[in-house]
Amino acid sequence: MDERLRKWDEKFARGDELHAFAPSMPLPDAIRGLAPGLALDLACGAGRHAIYLAEQGWRVQALDGSRVGIDRMLDEARRRGVEGRIEARVGDLESDSFTLEPDAFDLVCDFYFLHRPLFAQIRRAVRPGGLFVAAIHVEDAAGSEAPHSFLLAPGELRALVGGWGWEVVHAREGASSETGHRHATAEIVARRPR
Ligand SMILES: C[S@@+](CC[C@H](N)C(=O)[O-])C[C@H]1O[C@@H](n2cnc3c(N)ncnc32)[C@H](O)[C@@H]1O
């Protein structure tokens, strides 16, 4: 197994990175008032966003490379009685063969995972009228670390989605809401035109 994914397995096995199964901003605000539909949670980890969405009545496809993370999610979903709404899959999102079905999801989430080639897939996978919601760490504005494979450049996410011609419902860049994280976060909520 890939060394990085083995480390994620170890973290989830220790109970790290569970975030008390509380969703990160901006997901709660992004879905408030929406009729639940089909969501995709990319790199779901231990499933805090997938579980939150399932509790709000969404059906969720949740994908991660960590088997331990997926098992944690399913255990918690079972405990909360929402496992029937979550379809979980272990898979490598960085594999060249990884593809998403076009126009398939009312909502695609990407929280704290960056693999730039995925953006083109996300763009296709959201249904017309559907949402892309993300929060991803960003390098310091000083640009001391640019370019970085797992950190966005300042302004990168907003510019990317703006370039798709989608309505940017929310965009924010600043101190991370994840306590103790040294990198800032870029948040986006964007709607694909109908
Ligand atoms: C920072 S965690 C974020 C987890 C979750 N989205 C959250 O916000 O709690 C990053 C996640 O990416 C997953 N990951 C890293 N590389 C991956 C890959 N190549 N394919 C699938 N998942 C991967 C890890 O297993 C981990 O669950």
PDB file of C-alpha atoms and ligand atoms in Angstrom:
ATOM      1  CA  MET A   1       0.000   0.000   0.000  1.00  0.00           C
ATOM      2  CA  ASP A   2       1.046   3.562  -0.659  1.00  0.00           C
ATOM      3  CA  GLU A   3       3.023   4.881   2.324  1.00  0.00           C
ATOM      4  CA  ARG A   4       0.898   8.038   2.614  1.00  0.00           C
ATOM      5  CA  LEU A   5      -2.323   6.069   2.772  1.00  0.00           C
ATOM      6  CA  ARG A   6      -0.800   3.718   5.348  1.00  0.00           C
ATOM      7  CA  LYS A   7      -0.134   6.804   7.486  1.00  0.00           C
ATOM      8  CA  TRP A   8      -3.777   7.824   7.127  1.00  0.00           C
ATOM      9  CA  ASP A   9      -4.820   4.331   8.189  1.00  0.00           C
ATOM     10  CA  GLU A  10      -2.635   4.714  11.289  1.00  0.00           C
ATOM     11  CA  LYS A  11      -4.083   8.138  12.091  1.00  0.00           C
ATOM     12  CA  PHE A  12      -7.665   6.931  11.839  1.00  0.00           C
ATOM     13  CA  ALA A  13      -6.813   3.807  13.849  1.00  0.00           C
ATOM     14  CA  ARG A  14      -5.464   6.057  16.633  1.00  0.00           C
ATOM     15  CA  GLY A  15      -8.641   8.131  16.477  1.00  0.00           C
ATOM     16  CA  ASP A  16      -6.844  11.192  15.049  1.00  0.00           C
ATOM     17  CA  GLU A  17      -8.535  13.373  12.437  1.00  0.00           C
ATOM     18  CA  LEU A  18     -12.061  12.392  13.437  1.00  0.00           C
ATOM     19  CA  HIS A  19     -12.903  16.038  14.269  1.00  0.00           C
ATOM     20  CA  ALA A  20     -15.610  14.720  16.609  1.00  0.00           C
ATOM     21  CA  PHE A  21     -17.536  13.920  13.415  1.00  0.00           C
ATOM     22  CA  ALA A  22     -18.439  17.611  13.100  1.00  0.00           C
ATOM     23  CA  PRO A  23     -18.579  18.994   9.558  1.00  0.00           C
ATOM     24  CA  SER A  24     -16.241  21.737   8.451  1.00  0.00           C
ATOM     25  CA  MET A  25     -17.439  25.075   7.170  1.00  0.00           C
ATOM     26  CA  PRO A  26     -18.790  25.947   4.650  1.00  0.00           C
ATOM     27  CA  LEU A  27     -20.848  22.754   4.233  1.00  0.00           C
ATOM     28  CA  PRO A  28     -23.657  23.452   6.755  1.00  0.00           C
ATOM     29  CA  ASP A  29     -24.335  26.907   5.303  1.00  0.00           C
ATOM     30  CA  ALA A  30     -24.010  25.637   1.727  1.00  0.00           C
ATOM     31  CA  ILE A  31     -26.784  23.046   2.020  1.00  0.00           C
ATOM     32  CA  ARG A  32     -29.146  24.928   4.323  1.00  0.00           C
ATOM     33  CA  GLY A  33     -32.596  25.025   2.705  1.00  0.00           C
ATOM     34  CA  LEU A  34     -31.671  22.707  -0.193  1.00  0.00           C
ATOM     35  CA  ALA A  35     -33.740  19.641  -0.997  1.00  0.00           C
ATOM     36  CA  PRO A  36     -31.496  16.634  -0.281  1.00  0.00           C
ATOM     37  CA  GLY A  37     -30.221  14.789  -3.323  1.00  0.00           C
ATOM     38  CA  LEU A  38     -27.207  12.685  -4.249  1.00  0.00           C
ATOM     39  CA  ALA A  39     -23.841  13.850  -2.889  1.00  0.00           C
ATOM     40  CA  LEU A  40     -20.271  12.753  -3.422  1.00  0.00           C
ATOM     41  CA  ASP A  41     -17.711  13.180  -0.637  1.00  0.00           C
ATOM     42  CA  LEU A  42     -14.221  12.919  -2.108  1.00  0.00           C
ATOM     43  CA  ALA A  43     -11.462  11.863   0.310  1.00  0.00           C
ATOM     44  CA  CYS A  44     -14.121  11.459   2.999  1.00  0.00           C
ATOM     45  CA  GLY A  45     -11.661  10.283   5.665  1.00  0.00           C
ATOM     46  CA  ALA A  46     -13.570   9.158   8.753  1.00  0.00           C
ATOM     47  CA  GLY A  47     -16.704  10.547   7.168  1.00  0.00           C
ATOM     48  CA  ARG A  48     -17.698  13.648   9.108  1.00  0.00           C
ATOM     49  CA  HIS A  49     -19.181  15.325   6.007  1.00  0.00           C
ATOM     50  CA  ALA A  50     -20.771  12.191   4.583  1.00  0.00           C
ATOM     51  CA  ILE A  51     -22.419  11.462   7.944  1.00  0.00           C
ATOM     52  CA  TYR A  52     -23.599  15.046   8.313  1.00  0.00           C
ATOM     53  CA  LEU A  53     -25.133  14.980   4.835  1.00  0.00           C
ATOM     54  CA  ALA A  54     -26.784  11.607   5.481  1.00  0.00           C
ATOM     55  CA  GLU A  55     -28.280  13.004   8.684  1.00  0.00           C
ATOM     56  CA  GLN A  56     -29.736  15.856   6.629  1.00  0.00           C
ATOM     57  CA  GLY A  57     -31.414  13.310   4.341  1.00  0.00           C
ATOM     58  CA  TRP A  58     -28.881  13.195   1.504  1.00  0.00           C
ATOM     59  CA  ARG A  59     -27.755   9.993  -0.159  1.00  0.00           C
ATOM     60  CA  VAL A  60     -23.968  10.011  -0.192  1.00  0.00           C
ATOM     61  CA  GLN A  61     -21.246   8.274  -2.109  1.00  0.00           C
ATOM     62  CA  ALA A  62     -18.110   8.501   0.022  1.00  0.00           C
ATOM     63  CA  LEU A  63     -14.660   7.673  -1.241  1.00  0.00           C
ATOM     64  CA  ASP A  64     -11.285   7.474   0.425  1.00  0.00           C
ATOM     65  CA  GLY A  65      -7.986   5.633   0.094  1.00  0.00           C
ATOM     66  CA  SER A  66      -7.971   4.638   3.757  1.00  0.00           C
ATOM     67  CA  ARG A  67      -9.844   1.453   4.589  1.00  0.00           C
ATOM     68  CA  VAL A  68      -9.581   2.320   8.291  1.00  0.00           C
ATOM     69  CA  GLY A  69     -11.120   5.754   7.689  1.00  0.00           C
ATOM     70  CA  ILE A  70     -13.998   4.202   5.746  1.00  0.00           C
ATOM     71  CA  ASP A  71     -14.590   1.634   8.506  1.00  0.00           C
ATOM     72  CA  ARG A  72     -14.636   4.412  11.124  1.00  0.00           C
ATOM     73  CA  MET A  73     -17.199   6.282   9.051  1.00  0.00           C
ATOM     74  CA  LEU A  74     -19.415   3.243   8.645  1.00  0.00           C
ATOM     75  CA  ASP A  75     -19.249   2.429  12.373  1.00  0.00           C
ATOM     76  CA  GLU A  76     -20.294   5.970  13.282  1.00  0.00           C
ATOM     77  CA  ALA A  77     -22.986   6.049  10.578  1.00  0.00           C
ATOM     78  CA  ARG A  78     -24.394   2.776  11.948  1.00  0.00           C
ATOM     79  CA  ARG A  79     -24.366   4.187  15.475  1.00  0.00           C
ATOM     80  CA  ARG A  80     -26.400   7.144  14.207  1.00  0.00           C
ATOM     81  CA  GLY A  81     -28.729   5.025  12.076  1.00  0.00           C
ATOM     82  CA  VAL A  82     -27.758   6.598   8.723  1.00  0.00           C
ATOM     83  CA  GLU A  83     -25.541   3.892   7.225  1.00  0.00           C
ATOM     84  CA  GLY A  84     -28.249   3.056   4.677  1.00  0.00           C
ATOM     85  CA  ARG A  85     -27.748   6.447   3.050  1.00  0.00           C
ATOM     86  CA  ILE A  86     -23.982   6.096   2.612  1.00  0.00           C
ATOM     87  CA  GLU A  87     -22.350   4.081  -0.134  1.00  0.00           C
ATOM     88  CA  ALA A  88     -18.671   3.807   0.757  1.00  0.00           C
ATOM     89  CA  ARG A  89     -15.756   2.904  -1.467  1.00  0.00           C
ATOM     90  CA  VAL A  90     -12.020   2.536  -0.904  1.00  0.00           C
ATOM     91  CA  GLY A  91     -10.181   3.883  -3.924  1.00  0.00           C
ATOM     92  CA  ASP A  92      -7.198   5.876  -5.095  1.00  0.00           C
ATOM     93  CA  LEU A  93      -8.289   9.338  -6.191  1.00  0.00           C
ATOM     94  CA  GLU A  94      -4.876   9.962  -7.693  1.00  0.00           C
ATOM     95  CA  SER A  95      -4.965   6.985  -9.998  1.00  0.00           C
ATOM     96  CA  ASP A  96      -4.978   7.850 -13.714  1.00  0.00           C
ATOM     97  CA  SER A  97      -7.894   5.465 -14.173  1.00  0.00           C
ATOM     98  CA  PHE A  98     -10.077   7.217 -11.588  1.00  0.00           C
ATOM     99  CA  THR A  99     -13.107   8.782 -13.259  1.00  0.00           C
ATOM    100  CA  LEU A 100     -16.390  10.275 -12.121  1.00  0.00           C
ATOM    101  CA  GLU A 101     -19.664   9.874 -13.945  1.00  0.00           C
ATOM    102  CA  PRO A 102     -20.686  13.109 -15.702  1.00  0.00           C
ATOM    103  CA  ASP A 103     -23.748  15.066 -14.470  1.00  0.00           C
ATOM    104  CA  ALA A 104     -24.252  12.555 -11.658  1.00  0.00           C
ATOM    105  CA  PHE A 105     -24.285  14.538  -8.390  1.00  0.00           C
ATOM    106  CA  ASP A 106     -26.313  17.343  -6.851  1.00  0.00           C
ATOM    107  CA  LEU A 107     -23.354  18.100  -4.623  1.00  0.00           C
ATOM    108  CA  VAL A 108     -19.659  17.273  -4.730  1.00  0.00           C
ATOM    109  CA  CYS A 109     -17.574  17.899  -1.597  1.00  0.00           C
ATOM    110  CA  ASP A 110     -13.830  18.093  -1.336  1.00  0.00           C
ATOM    111  CA  PHE A 111     -12.580  18.798   2.165  1.00  0.00           C
ATOM    112  CA  TYR A 112      -8.873  19.049   2.835  1.00  0.00           C
ATOM    113  CA  PHE A 113      -7.708  16.986  -0.116  1.00  0.00           C
ATOM    114  CA  LEU A 114      -5.901  18.421  -3.118  1.00  0.00           C
ATOM    115  CA  HIS A 115      -5.170  16.568  -6.324  1.00  0.00           C
ATOM    116  CA  ARG A 116      -5.459  19.153  -9.067  1.00  0.00           C
ATOM    117  CA  PRO A 117      -6.419  16.778 -11.913  1.00  0.00           C
ATOM    118  CA  LEU A 118      -9.608  15.993  -9.961  1.00  0.00           C
ATOM    119  CA  PHE A 119     -11.005  19.475 -10.526  1.00  0.00           C
ATOM    120  CA  ALA A 120     -11.813  18.796 -14.173  1.00  0.00           C
ATOM    121  CA  GLN A 121     -13.675  15.660 -13.098  1.00  0.00           C
ATOM    122  CA  ILE A 122     -15.580  17.505 -10.391  1.00  0.00           C
ATOM    123  CA  ARG A 123     -16.640  20.103 -12.921  1.00  0.00           C
ATOM    124  CA  ARG A 124     -18.184  17.403 -15.101  1.00  0.00           C
ATOM    125  CA  ALA A 125     -19.635  15.331 -12.264  1.00  0.00           C
ATOM    126  CA  VAL A 126     -21.832  18.062 -10.749  1.00  0.00           C
ATOM    127  CA  ARG A 127     -25.280  18.177 -12.347  1.00  0.00           C
ATOM    128  CA  PRO A 128     -26.452  21.439 -13.888  1.00  0.00           C
ATOM    129  CA  GLY A 129     -27.776  23.495 -10.965  1.00  0.00           C
ATOM    130  CA  GLY A 130     -25.730  21.435  -8.473  1.00  0.00           C
ATOM    131  CA  LEU A 131     -23.025  22.567  -6.050  1.00  0.00           C
ATOM    132  CA  PHE A 132     -19.309  22.142  -5.549  1.00  0.00           C
ATOM    133  CA  VAL A 133     -18.323  22.745  -1.926  1.00  0.00           C
ATOM    134  CA  ALA A 134     -14.726  22.671  -0.763  1.00  0.00           C
ATOM    135  CA  ALA A 135     -12.310  23.734   1.939  1.00  0.00           C
ATOM    136  CA  ILE A 136      -8.660  23.123   1.151  1.00  0.00           C
ATOM    137  CA  HIS A 137      -5.482  24.405   2.764  1.00  0.00           C
ATOM    138  CA  VAL A 138      -3.670  27.230   1.095  1.00  0.00           C
ATOM    139  CA  GLU A 139      -0.025  28.226   1.212  1.00  0.00           C
ATOM    140  CA  ASP A 140       0.991  31.404   2.994  1.00  0.00           C
ATOM    141  CA  ALA A 141       0.307  34.612   1.112  1.00  0.00           C
ATOM    142  CA  ALA A 142       4.037  35.261   1.292  1.00  0.00           C
ATOM    143  CA  GLY A 143       4.320  32.469  -1.256  1.00  0.00           C
ATOM    144  CA  SER A 144       7.306  30.992   0.515  1.00  0.00           C
ATOM    145  CA  GLU A 145       6.257  27.454  -0.389  1.00  0.00           C
ATOM    146  CA  ALA A 146       4.797  27.831  -3.888  1.00  0.00           C
ATOM    147  CA  PRO A 147       3.867  25.803  -5.815  1.00  0.00           C
ATOM    148  CA  HIS A 148       2.871  22.922  -3.600  1.00  0.00           C
ATOM    149  CA  SER A 149       1.202  19.636  -4.420  1.00  0.00           C
ATOM    150  CA  PHE A 150      -1.106  19.613  -1.399  1.00  0.00           C
ATOM    151  CA  LEU A 151      -1.521  23.341  -0.796  1.00  0.00           C
ATOM    152  CA  LEU A 152      -3.439  25.690  -3.039  1.00  0.00           C
ATOM    153  CA  ALA A 153      -1.828  28.919  -4.117  1.00  0.00           C
ATOM    154  CA  PRO A 154      -3.549  32.034  -2.739  1.00  0.00           C
ATOM    155  CA  GLY A 155      -6.628  32.788  -4.878  1.00  0.00           C
ATOM    156  CA  GLU A 156      -6.241  29.572  -6.897  1.00  0.00           C
ATOM    157  CA  LEU A 157      -9.556  27.895  -5.995  1.00  0.00           C
ATOM    158  CA  ARG A 158     -11.670  31.036  -6.542  1.00  0.00           C
ATOM    159  CA  ALA A 159      -9.966  31.696  -9.885  1.00  0.00           C
ATOM    160  CA  LEU A 160     -10.366  28.078 -11.010  1.00  0.00           C
ATOM    161  CA  VAL A 161     -14.097  27.915 -10.327  1.00  0.00           C
ATOM    162  CA  GLY A 162     -14.655  31.440 -11.635  1.00  0.00           C
ATOM    163  CA  GLY A 163     -12.988  30.290 -14.844  1.00  0.00           C
ATOM    164  CA  TRP A 164     -15.590  27.523 -15.199  1.00  0.00           C
ATOM    165  CA  GLY A 165     -18.279  30.197 -15.465  1.00  0.00           C
ATOM    166  CA  TRP A 166     -20.033  28.923 -12.321  1.00  0.00           C
ATOM    167  CA  GLU A 167     -21.843  31.157  -9.869  1.00  0.00           C
ATOM    168  CA  VAL A 168     -19.573  31.606  -6.863  1.00  0.00           C
ATOM    169  CA  VAL A 169     -22.011  31.565  -3.951  1.00  0.00           C
ATOM    170  CA  HIS A 170     -19.302  31.823  -1.296  1.00  0.00           C
ATOM    171  CA  ALA A 171     -15.533  32.256  -1.354  1.00  0.00           C
ATOM    172  CA  ARG A 172     -13.310  32.904   1.619  1.00  0.00           C
ATOM    173  CA  GLU A 173      -9.639  32.565   2.273  1.00  0.00           C
ATOM    174  CA  GLY A 174      -8.106  32.930   5.702  1.00  0.00           C
ATOM    175  CA  ALA A 175      -7.249  31.371   9.020  1.00  0.00           C
ATOM    176  CA  SER A 176      -8.201  27.734   9.166  1.00  0.00           C
ATOM    177  CA  SER A 177     -11.347  26.773  11.053  1.00  0.00           C
ATOM    178  CA  GLU A 178      -9.550  23.507  11.851  1.00  0.00           C
ATOM    179  CA  THR A 179      -8.002  24.369  15.186  1.00  0.00           C
ATOM    180  CA  GLY A 180      -4.286  24.100  15.409  1.00  0.00           C
ATOM    181  CA  HIS A 181      -3.632  23.957  11.667  1.00  0.00           C
ATOM    182  CA  ARG A 182      -0.838  26.225  10.564  1.00  0.00           C
ATOM    183  CA  HIS A 183      -2.077  26.749   7.028  1.00  0.00           C
ATOM    184  CA  ALA A 184      -4.904  29.012   5.959  1.00  0.00           C
ATOM    185  CA  THR A 185      -7.952  27.558   4.236  1.00  0.00           C
ATOM    186  CA  ALA A 186      -9.675  28.425   0.983  1.00  0.00           C
ATOM    187  CA  GLU A 187     -13.427  27.784   1.049  1.00  0.00           C
ATOM    188  CA  ILE A 188     -15.676  27.747  -1.981  1.00  0.00           C
ATOM    189  CA  VAL A 189     -19.345  27.132  -2.678  1.00  0.00           C
ATOM    190  CA  ALA A 190     -20.131  27.297  -6.393  1.00  0.00           C
ATOM    191  CA  ARG A 191     -23.197  26.424  -8.437  1.00  0.00           C
ATOM    192  CA  ARG A 192     -23.022  24.948 -11.920  1.00  0.00           C
ATOM    193  CA  PRO A 193     -25.270  26.869 -14.330  1.00  0.00           C
ATOM    194  CA  ARG A 194     -28.538  25.132 -15.261  1.00  0.00           C
TER     195      ARG A 194
HETATM  196  C1  LIG B   1      -6.929  15.767   5.612  1.00  0.00           C
HETATM  197  S1  LIG B   1      -7.808  14.257   5.379  1.00  0.00           S
HETATM  198  C2  LIG B   1      -9.440  14.878   5.048  1.00  0.00           C
HETATM  199  C3  LIG B   1     -10.516  13.910   5.381  1.00  0.00           C
HETATM  200  C4  LIG B   1     -11.954  14.478   5.321  1.00  0.00           C
HETATM  201  N1  LIG B   1     -12.270  15.034   4.028  1.00  0.00           N
HETATM  202  C5  LIG B   1     -12.152  15.505   6.405  1.00  0.00           C
HETATM  203  O1  LIG B   1     -12.198  16.702   6.094  1.00  0.00           O
HETATM  204  O2  LIG B   1     -12.239  15.104   7.577  1.00  0.00           O
HETATM  205  C6  LIG B   1      -7.246  13.723   3.791  1.00  0.00           C
HETATM  206  C7  LIG B   1      -7.870  12.421   3.330  1.00  0.00           C
HETATM  207  O3  LIG B   1      -7.414  12.148   2.014  1.00  0.00           O
HETATM  208  C8  LIG B   1      -7.266  10.749   1.889  1.00  0.00           C
HETATM  209  N2  LIG B   1      -6.361  10.492   0.758  1.00  0.00           N
HETATM  210  C9  LIG B   1      -5.082  10.900   0.628  1.00  0.00           C
HETATM  211  N3  LIG B   1      -4.591  10.487  -0.562  1.00  0.00           N
HETATM  212  C10 LIG B   1      -5.597   9.810  -1.174  1.00  0.00           C
HETATM  213  C11 LIG B   1      -5.711   9.147  -2.429  1.00  0.00           C
HETATM  214  N4  LIG B   1      -4.707   9.105  -3.296  1.00  0.00           N
HETATM  215  N5  LIG B   1      -6.888   8.558  -2.739  1.00  0.00           N
HETATM  216  C12 LIG B   1      -7.924   8.595  -1.868  1.00  0.00           C
HETATM  217  N6  LIG B   1      -7.872   9.209  -0.671  1.00  0.00           N
HETATM  218  C13 LIG B   1      -6.717   9.805  -0.332  1.00  0.00           C
HETATM  219  C14 LIG B   1      -6.719  10.318   3.233  1.00  0.00           C
HETATM  220  O4  LIG B   1      -6.931   8.935   3.467  1.00  0.00           O
HETATM  221  C15 LIG B   1      -7.518  11.221   4.179  1.00  0.00           C
HETATM  222  O5  LIG B   1      -8.705  10.581   4.578  1.00  0.00           O
END
